[in-house]
Amino acid sequence: MVLLEGEEFSDHAVVGEITVQCLEGLVDFRIGQDKVQRLSSGHLLYLDGGQPHALKALEDASVLVTIYHPRHPGELMDGATL
């Protein structure tokens, strides 16, 4: 995602685990209510699923977010079972 300086994403959470990689720029990534991790170009962050988080662009930034959505055990890509 591309964030302009000052742009914010308020508190939210996702079911799956996520990685967040700052490709360029500078962002503050808040985890829970009080832990803030500053990410600049090349920094990577991992979060367990369900953790509340928010972020704010301190300057124009590009951030790559990958969310892992596990399938049910034994389910294959096409919905067939093992």
Phi, psi and omega in degrees: 000153178251130181239133175273152180312129180090345180291141183230151168243119184290173182310134175199171177213155175235157183293316185275164174294151180225154166240146178230121179240125176278118180272325176200156179089203185212128179226150169259126181247113182262132178246123185067214183266337190224351181266121179242128177246120178274126181246129173238178185313124178095344180285143182232140182229142177242139176228139171293155177299146177086355180282124177294140180205163178210162175214157180219132177280121177275340171208168178309135186213154170241130184230131177261119180247127177240126181246127178268119176249098183293145174273168177294144180307135178084358181266133178269172183305322184272007179093351177291160179251159178280000000 
